[in-house]
PDB file of C-alpha atoms in Angstrom:
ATOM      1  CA  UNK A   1       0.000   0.000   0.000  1.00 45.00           C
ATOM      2  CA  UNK A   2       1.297   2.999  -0.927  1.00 42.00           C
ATOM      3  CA  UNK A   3       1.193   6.009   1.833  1.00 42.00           C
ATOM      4  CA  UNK A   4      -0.790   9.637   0.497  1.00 41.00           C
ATOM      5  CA  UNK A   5       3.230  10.891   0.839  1.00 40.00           C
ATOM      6  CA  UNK A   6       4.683   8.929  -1.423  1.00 40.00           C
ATOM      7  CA  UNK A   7       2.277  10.469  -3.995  1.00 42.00           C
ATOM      8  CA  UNK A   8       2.429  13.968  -2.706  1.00 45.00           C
ATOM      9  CA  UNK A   9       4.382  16.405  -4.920  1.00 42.00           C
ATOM     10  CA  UNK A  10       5.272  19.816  -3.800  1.00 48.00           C
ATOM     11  CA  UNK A  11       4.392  22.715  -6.143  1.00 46.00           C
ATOM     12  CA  UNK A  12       7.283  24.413  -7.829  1.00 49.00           C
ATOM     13  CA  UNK A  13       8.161  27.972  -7.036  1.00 50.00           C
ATOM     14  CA  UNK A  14       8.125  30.265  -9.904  1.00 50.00           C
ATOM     15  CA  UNK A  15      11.899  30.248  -9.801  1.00 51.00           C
ATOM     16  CA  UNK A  16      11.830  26.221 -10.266  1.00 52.00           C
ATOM     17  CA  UNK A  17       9.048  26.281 -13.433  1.00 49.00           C
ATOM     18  CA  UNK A  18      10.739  25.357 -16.527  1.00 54.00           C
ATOM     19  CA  UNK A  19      10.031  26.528 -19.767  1.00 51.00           C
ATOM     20  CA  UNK A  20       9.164  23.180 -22.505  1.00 53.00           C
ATOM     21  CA  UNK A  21      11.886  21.973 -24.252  1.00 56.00           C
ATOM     22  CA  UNK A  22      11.153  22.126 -28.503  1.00 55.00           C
ATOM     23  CA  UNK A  23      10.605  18.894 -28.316  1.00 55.00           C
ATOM     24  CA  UNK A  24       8.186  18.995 -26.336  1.00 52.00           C
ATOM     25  CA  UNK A  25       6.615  22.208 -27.575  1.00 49.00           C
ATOM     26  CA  UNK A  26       6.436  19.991 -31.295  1.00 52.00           C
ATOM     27  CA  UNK A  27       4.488  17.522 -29.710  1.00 52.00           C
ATOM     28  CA  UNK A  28       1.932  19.113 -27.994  1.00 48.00           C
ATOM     29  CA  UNK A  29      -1.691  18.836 -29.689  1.00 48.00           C
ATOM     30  CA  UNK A  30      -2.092  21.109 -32.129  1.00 51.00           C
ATOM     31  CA  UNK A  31      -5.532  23.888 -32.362  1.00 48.00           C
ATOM     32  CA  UNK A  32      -8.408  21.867 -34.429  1.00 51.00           C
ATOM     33  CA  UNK A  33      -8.251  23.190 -37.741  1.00 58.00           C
ATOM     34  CA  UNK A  34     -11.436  25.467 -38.392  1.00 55.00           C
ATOM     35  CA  UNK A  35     -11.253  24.752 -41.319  1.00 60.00           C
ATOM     36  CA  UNK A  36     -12.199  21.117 -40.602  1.00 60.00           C
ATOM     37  CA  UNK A  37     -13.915  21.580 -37.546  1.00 69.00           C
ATOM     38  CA  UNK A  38     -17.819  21.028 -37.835  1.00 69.00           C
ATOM     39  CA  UNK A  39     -19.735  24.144 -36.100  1.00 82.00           C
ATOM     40  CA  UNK A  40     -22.768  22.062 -36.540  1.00 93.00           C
ATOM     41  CA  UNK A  41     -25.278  19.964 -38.335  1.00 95.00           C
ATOM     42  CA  UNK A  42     -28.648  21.232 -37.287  1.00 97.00           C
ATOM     43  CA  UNK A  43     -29.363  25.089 -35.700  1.00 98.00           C
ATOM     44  CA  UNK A  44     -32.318  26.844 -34.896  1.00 98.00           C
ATOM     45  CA  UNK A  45     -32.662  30.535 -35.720  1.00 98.00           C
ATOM     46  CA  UNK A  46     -34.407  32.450 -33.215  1.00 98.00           C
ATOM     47  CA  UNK A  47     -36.262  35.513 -35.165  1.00 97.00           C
ATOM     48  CA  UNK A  48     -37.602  38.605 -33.306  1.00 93.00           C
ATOM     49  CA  UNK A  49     -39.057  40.791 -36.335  1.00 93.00           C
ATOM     50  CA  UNK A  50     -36.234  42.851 -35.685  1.00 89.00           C
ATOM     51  CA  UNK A  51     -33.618  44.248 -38.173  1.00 86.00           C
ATOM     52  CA  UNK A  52     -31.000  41.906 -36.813  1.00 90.00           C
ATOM     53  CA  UNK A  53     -33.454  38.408 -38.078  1.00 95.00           C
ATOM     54  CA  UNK A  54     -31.885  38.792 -41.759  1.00 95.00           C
ATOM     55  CA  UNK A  55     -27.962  39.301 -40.530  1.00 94.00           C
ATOM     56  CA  UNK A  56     -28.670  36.051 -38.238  1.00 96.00           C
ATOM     57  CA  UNK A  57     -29.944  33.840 -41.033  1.00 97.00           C
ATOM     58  CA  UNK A  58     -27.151  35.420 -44.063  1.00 96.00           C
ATOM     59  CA  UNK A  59     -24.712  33.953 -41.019  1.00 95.00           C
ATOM     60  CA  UNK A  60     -26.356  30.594 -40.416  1.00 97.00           C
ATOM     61  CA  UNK A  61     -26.480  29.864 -44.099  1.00 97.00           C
ATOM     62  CA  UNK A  62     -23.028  30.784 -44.822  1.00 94.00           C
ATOM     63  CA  UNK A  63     -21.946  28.940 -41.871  1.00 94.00           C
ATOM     64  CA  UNK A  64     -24.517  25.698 -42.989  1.00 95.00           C
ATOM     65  CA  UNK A  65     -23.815  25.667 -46.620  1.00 93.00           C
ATOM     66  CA  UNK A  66     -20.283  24.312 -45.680  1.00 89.00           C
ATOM     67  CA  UNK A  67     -20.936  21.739 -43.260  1.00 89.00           C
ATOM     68  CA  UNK A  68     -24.721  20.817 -45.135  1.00 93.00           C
ATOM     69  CA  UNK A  69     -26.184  21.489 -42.170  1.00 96.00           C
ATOM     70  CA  UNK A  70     -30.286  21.940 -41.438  1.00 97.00           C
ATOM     71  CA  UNK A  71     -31.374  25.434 -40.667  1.00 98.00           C
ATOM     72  CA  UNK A  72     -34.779  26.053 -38.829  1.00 98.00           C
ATOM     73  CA  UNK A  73     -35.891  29.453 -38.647  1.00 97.00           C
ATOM     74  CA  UNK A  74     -38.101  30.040 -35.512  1.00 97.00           C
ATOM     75  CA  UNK A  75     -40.147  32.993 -34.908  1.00 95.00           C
ATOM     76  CA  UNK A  76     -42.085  32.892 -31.313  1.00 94.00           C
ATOM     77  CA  UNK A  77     -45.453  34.535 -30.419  1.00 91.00           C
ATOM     78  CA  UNK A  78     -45.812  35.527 -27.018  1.00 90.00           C
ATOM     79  CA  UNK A  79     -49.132  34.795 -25.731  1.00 87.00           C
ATOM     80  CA  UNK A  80     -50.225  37.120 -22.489  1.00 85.00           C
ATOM     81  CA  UNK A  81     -51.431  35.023 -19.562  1.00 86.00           C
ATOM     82  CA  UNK A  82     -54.860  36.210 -19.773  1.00 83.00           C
ATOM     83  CA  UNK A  83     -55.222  34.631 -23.394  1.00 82.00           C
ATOM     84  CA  UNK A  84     -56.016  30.922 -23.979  1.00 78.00           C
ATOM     85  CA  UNK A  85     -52.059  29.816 -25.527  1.00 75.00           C
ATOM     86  CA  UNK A  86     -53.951  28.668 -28.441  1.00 76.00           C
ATOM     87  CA  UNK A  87     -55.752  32.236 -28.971  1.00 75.00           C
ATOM     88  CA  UNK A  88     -56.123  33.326 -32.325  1.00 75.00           C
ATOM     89  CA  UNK A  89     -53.499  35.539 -33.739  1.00 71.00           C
ATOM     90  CA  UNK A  90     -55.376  37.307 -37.224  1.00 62.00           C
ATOM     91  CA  UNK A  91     -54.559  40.753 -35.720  1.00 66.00           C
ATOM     92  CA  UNK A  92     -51.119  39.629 -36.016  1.00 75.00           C
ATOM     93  CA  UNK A  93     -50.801  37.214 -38.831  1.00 78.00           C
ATOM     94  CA  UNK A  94     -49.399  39.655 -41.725  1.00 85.00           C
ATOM     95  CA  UNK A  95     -46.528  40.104 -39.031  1.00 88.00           C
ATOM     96  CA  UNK A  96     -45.821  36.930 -38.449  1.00 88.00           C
ATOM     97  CA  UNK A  97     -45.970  35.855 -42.187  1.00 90.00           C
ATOM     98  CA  UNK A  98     -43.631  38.872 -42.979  1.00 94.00           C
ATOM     99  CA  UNK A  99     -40.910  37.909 -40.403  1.00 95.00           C
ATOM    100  CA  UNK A 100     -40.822  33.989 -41.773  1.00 95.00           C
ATOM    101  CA  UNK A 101     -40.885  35.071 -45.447  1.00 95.00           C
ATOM    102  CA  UNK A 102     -37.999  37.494 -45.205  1.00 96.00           C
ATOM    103  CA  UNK A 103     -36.113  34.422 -43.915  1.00 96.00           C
ATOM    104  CA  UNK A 104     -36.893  32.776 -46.135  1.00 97.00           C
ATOM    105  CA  UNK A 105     -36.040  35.011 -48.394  1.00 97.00           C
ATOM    106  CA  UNK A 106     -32.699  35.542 -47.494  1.00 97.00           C
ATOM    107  CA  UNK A 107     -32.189  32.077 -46.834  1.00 97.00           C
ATOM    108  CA  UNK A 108     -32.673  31.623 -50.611  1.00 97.00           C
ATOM    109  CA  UNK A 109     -30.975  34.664 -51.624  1.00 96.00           C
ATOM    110  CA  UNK A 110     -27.611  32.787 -50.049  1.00 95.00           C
ATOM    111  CA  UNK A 111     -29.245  29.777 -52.254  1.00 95.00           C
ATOM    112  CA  UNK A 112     -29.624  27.829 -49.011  1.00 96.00           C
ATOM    113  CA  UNK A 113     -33.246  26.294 -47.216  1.00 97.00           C
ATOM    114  CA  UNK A 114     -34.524  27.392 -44.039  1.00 97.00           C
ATOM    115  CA  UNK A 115     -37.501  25.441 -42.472  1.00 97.00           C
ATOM    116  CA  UNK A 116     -39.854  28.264 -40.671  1.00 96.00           C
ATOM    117  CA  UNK A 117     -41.669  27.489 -37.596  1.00 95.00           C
ATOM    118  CA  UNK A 118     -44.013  29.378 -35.744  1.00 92.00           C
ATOM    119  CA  UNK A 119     -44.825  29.017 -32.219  1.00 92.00           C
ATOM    120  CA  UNK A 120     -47.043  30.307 -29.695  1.00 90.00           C
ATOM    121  CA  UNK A 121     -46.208  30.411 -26.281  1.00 91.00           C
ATOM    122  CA  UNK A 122     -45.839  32.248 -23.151  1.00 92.00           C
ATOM    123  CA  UNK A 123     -41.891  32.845 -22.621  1.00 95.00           C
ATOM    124  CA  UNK A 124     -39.988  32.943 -25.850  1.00 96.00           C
ATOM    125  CA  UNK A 125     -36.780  32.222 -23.955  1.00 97.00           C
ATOM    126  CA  UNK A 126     -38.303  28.510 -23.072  1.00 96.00           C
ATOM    127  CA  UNK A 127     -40.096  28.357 -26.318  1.00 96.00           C
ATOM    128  CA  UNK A 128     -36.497  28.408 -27.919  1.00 98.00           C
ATOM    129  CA  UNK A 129     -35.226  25.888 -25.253  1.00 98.00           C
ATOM    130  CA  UNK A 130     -37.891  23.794 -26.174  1.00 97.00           C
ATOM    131  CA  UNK A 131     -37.849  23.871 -29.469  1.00 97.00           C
ATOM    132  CA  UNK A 132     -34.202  23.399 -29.791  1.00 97.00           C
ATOM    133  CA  UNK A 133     -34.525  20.509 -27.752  1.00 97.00           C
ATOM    134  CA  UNK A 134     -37.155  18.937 -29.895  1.00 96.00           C
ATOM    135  CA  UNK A 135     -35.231  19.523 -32.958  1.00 96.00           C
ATOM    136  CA  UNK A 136     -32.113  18.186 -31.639  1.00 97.00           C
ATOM    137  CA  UNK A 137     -30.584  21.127 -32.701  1.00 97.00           C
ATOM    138  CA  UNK A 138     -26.864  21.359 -31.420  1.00 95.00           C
ATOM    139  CA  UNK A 139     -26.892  25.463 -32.186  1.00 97.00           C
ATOM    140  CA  UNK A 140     -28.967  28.129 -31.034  1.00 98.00           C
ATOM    141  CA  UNK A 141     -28.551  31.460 -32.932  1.00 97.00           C
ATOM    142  CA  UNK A 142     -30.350  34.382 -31.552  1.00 96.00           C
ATOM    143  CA  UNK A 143     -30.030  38.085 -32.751  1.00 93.00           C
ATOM    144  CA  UNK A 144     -29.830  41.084 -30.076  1.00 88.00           C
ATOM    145  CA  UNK A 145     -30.902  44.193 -31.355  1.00 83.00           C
ATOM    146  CA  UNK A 146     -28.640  47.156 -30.176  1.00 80.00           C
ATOM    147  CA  UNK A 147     -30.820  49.230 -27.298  1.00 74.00           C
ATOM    148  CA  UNK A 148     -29.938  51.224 -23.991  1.00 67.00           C
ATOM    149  CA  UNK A 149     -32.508  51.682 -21.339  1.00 63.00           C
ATOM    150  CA  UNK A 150     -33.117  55.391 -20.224  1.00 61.00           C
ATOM    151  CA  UNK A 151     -29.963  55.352 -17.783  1.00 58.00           C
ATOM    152  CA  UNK A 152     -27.821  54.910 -21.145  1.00 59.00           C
ATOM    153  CA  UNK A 153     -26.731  50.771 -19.731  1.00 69.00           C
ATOM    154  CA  UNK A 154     -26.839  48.465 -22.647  1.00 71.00           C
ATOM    155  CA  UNK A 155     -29.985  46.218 -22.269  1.00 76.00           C
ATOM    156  CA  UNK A 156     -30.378  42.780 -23.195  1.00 85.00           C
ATOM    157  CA  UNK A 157     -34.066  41.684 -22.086  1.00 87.00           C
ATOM    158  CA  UNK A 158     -34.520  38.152 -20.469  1.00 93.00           C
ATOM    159  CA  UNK A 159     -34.665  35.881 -23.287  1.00 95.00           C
ATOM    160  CA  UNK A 160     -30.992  35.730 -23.917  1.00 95.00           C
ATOM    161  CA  UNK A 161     -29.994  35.390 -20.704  1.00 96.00           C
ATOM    162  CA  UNK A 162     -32.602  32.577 -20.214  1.00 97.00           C
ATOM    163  CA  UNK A 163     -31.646  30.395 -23.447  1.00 98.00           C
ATOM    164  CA  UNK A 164     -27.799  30.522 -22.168  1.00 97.00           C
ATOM    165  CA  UNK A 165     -28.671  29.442 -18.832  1.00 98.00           C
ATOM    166  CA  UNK A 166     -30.793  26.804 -20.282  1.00 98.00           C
ATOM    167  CA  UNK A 167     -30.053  25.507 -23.703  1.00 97.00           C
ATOM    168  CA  UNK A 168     -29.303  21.999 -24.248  1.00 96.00           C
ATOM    169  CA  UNK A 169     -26.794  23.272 -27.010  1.00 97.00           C
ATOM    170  CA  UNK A 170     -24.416  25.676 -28.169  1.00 96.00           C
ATOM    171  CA  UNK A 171     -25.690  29.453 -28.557  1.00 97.00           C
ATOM    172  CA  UNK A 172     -24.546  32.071 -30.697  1.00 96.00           C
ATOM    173  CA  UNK A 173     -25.767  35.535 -29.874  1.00 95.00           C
ATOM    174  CA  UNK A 174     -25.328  37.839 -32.940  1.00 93.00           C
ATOM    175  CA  UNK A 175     -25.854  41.612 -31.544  1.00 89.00           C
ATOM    176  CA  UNK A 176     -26.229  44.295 -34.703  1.00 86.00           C
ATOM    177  CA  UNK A 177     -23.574  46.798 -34.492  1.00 85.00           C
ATOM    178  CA  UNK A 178     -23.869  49.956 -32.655  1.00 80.00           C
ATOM    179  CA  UNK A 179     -25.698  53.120 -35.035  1.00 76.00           C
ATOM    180  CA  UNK A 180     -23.720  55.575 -36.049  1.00 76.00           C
ATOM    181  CA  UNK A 181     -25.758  58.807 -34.102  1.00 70.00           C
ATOM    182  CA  UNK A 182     -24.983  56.186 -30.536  1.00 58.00           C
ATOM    183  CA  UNK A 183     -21.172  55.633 -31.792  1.00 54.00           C
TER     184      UNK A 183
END
């Protein structure tokens, strides 16, 4: 039996740290390549309706075109509490087509397919959770529009921070880039 001393090491001081020999430096694993590196093979698109749902989906095609990967584009209807979940949404319908068709549309206009979904639910953080779960999506790509609250603080809602708390996958958070009268 061997005693906990005899496998006790004491830490070097900095003084005692070596550098790697080249050797040694050679053979230590190299960085994947990214070139070779699959991001992944199925991602859902989280789209808001905002300006930032077309610069999300040019991304996630680019990114899917080289790796053949499936690309569902998911818009979410909040539902208020005091509404059945499967309440009618006509007021709202020419919305909701618009947000899926310009996906679509620029999912075609980088000559690669985007499956739209629309959901209705009551927290489009867990709708997104959900939905990436059922999918078996291994990427999540959300869009944050650029907004400051009235104190000038950068905002950034609750759905983002929900989905990276929760998300059974990888997340990508694309935020548009600052306008030029906040720069």
């Amino acid at each position: 039996m061997v005693s906990w001393r005899a496998r006790w090491r004491p830490r070097p001081t900095p003084t005692q740290r070596r550098l790697p020999s080249q050797a040694e430096a050679r053979s230590a694993p190299a960085l994947p390549n990214p070139e070779q590196t699959v991001v992944f093979r199925r991602a859902v698109v989280a789209l808001n309706g905002g300006s930032s749902d077309a610069r999300i989906v040019r991304l996630a095609a680019g990114v899917a075109r080289q790796w053949k990967a499936e690309l569902v584009a998911v818009h979410v209807v909040e539902i208020d509490w005091t509404q059945p979940l499967d309440a009618d949404i006509a007021g709202r319908s020419e919305d909701v087509q618009r947000v899926l068709d310009l996906a679509e549309e620029t999912a075609e206009d980088c000559q690669y397919k985007i499956e739209p979904v629309l959901l209705q639910a009551r927290d489009v953080g867990a709708a997104l959770v959900d939905e990436a779960t059922e999918q078996r999506a291994d990427m999540l790509i959300l869009g944050l529009p650029y907004r400051k609250r009235f104190g000038g603080d950068f905002a950034i809602g609750s759905t983002i921070p929900y989905v990276l708390k929760n998300a059974p996958c990888a997340v990508w958070v694309v935020r548009e880039p600052i306008p030029e009268e906040s720069a």
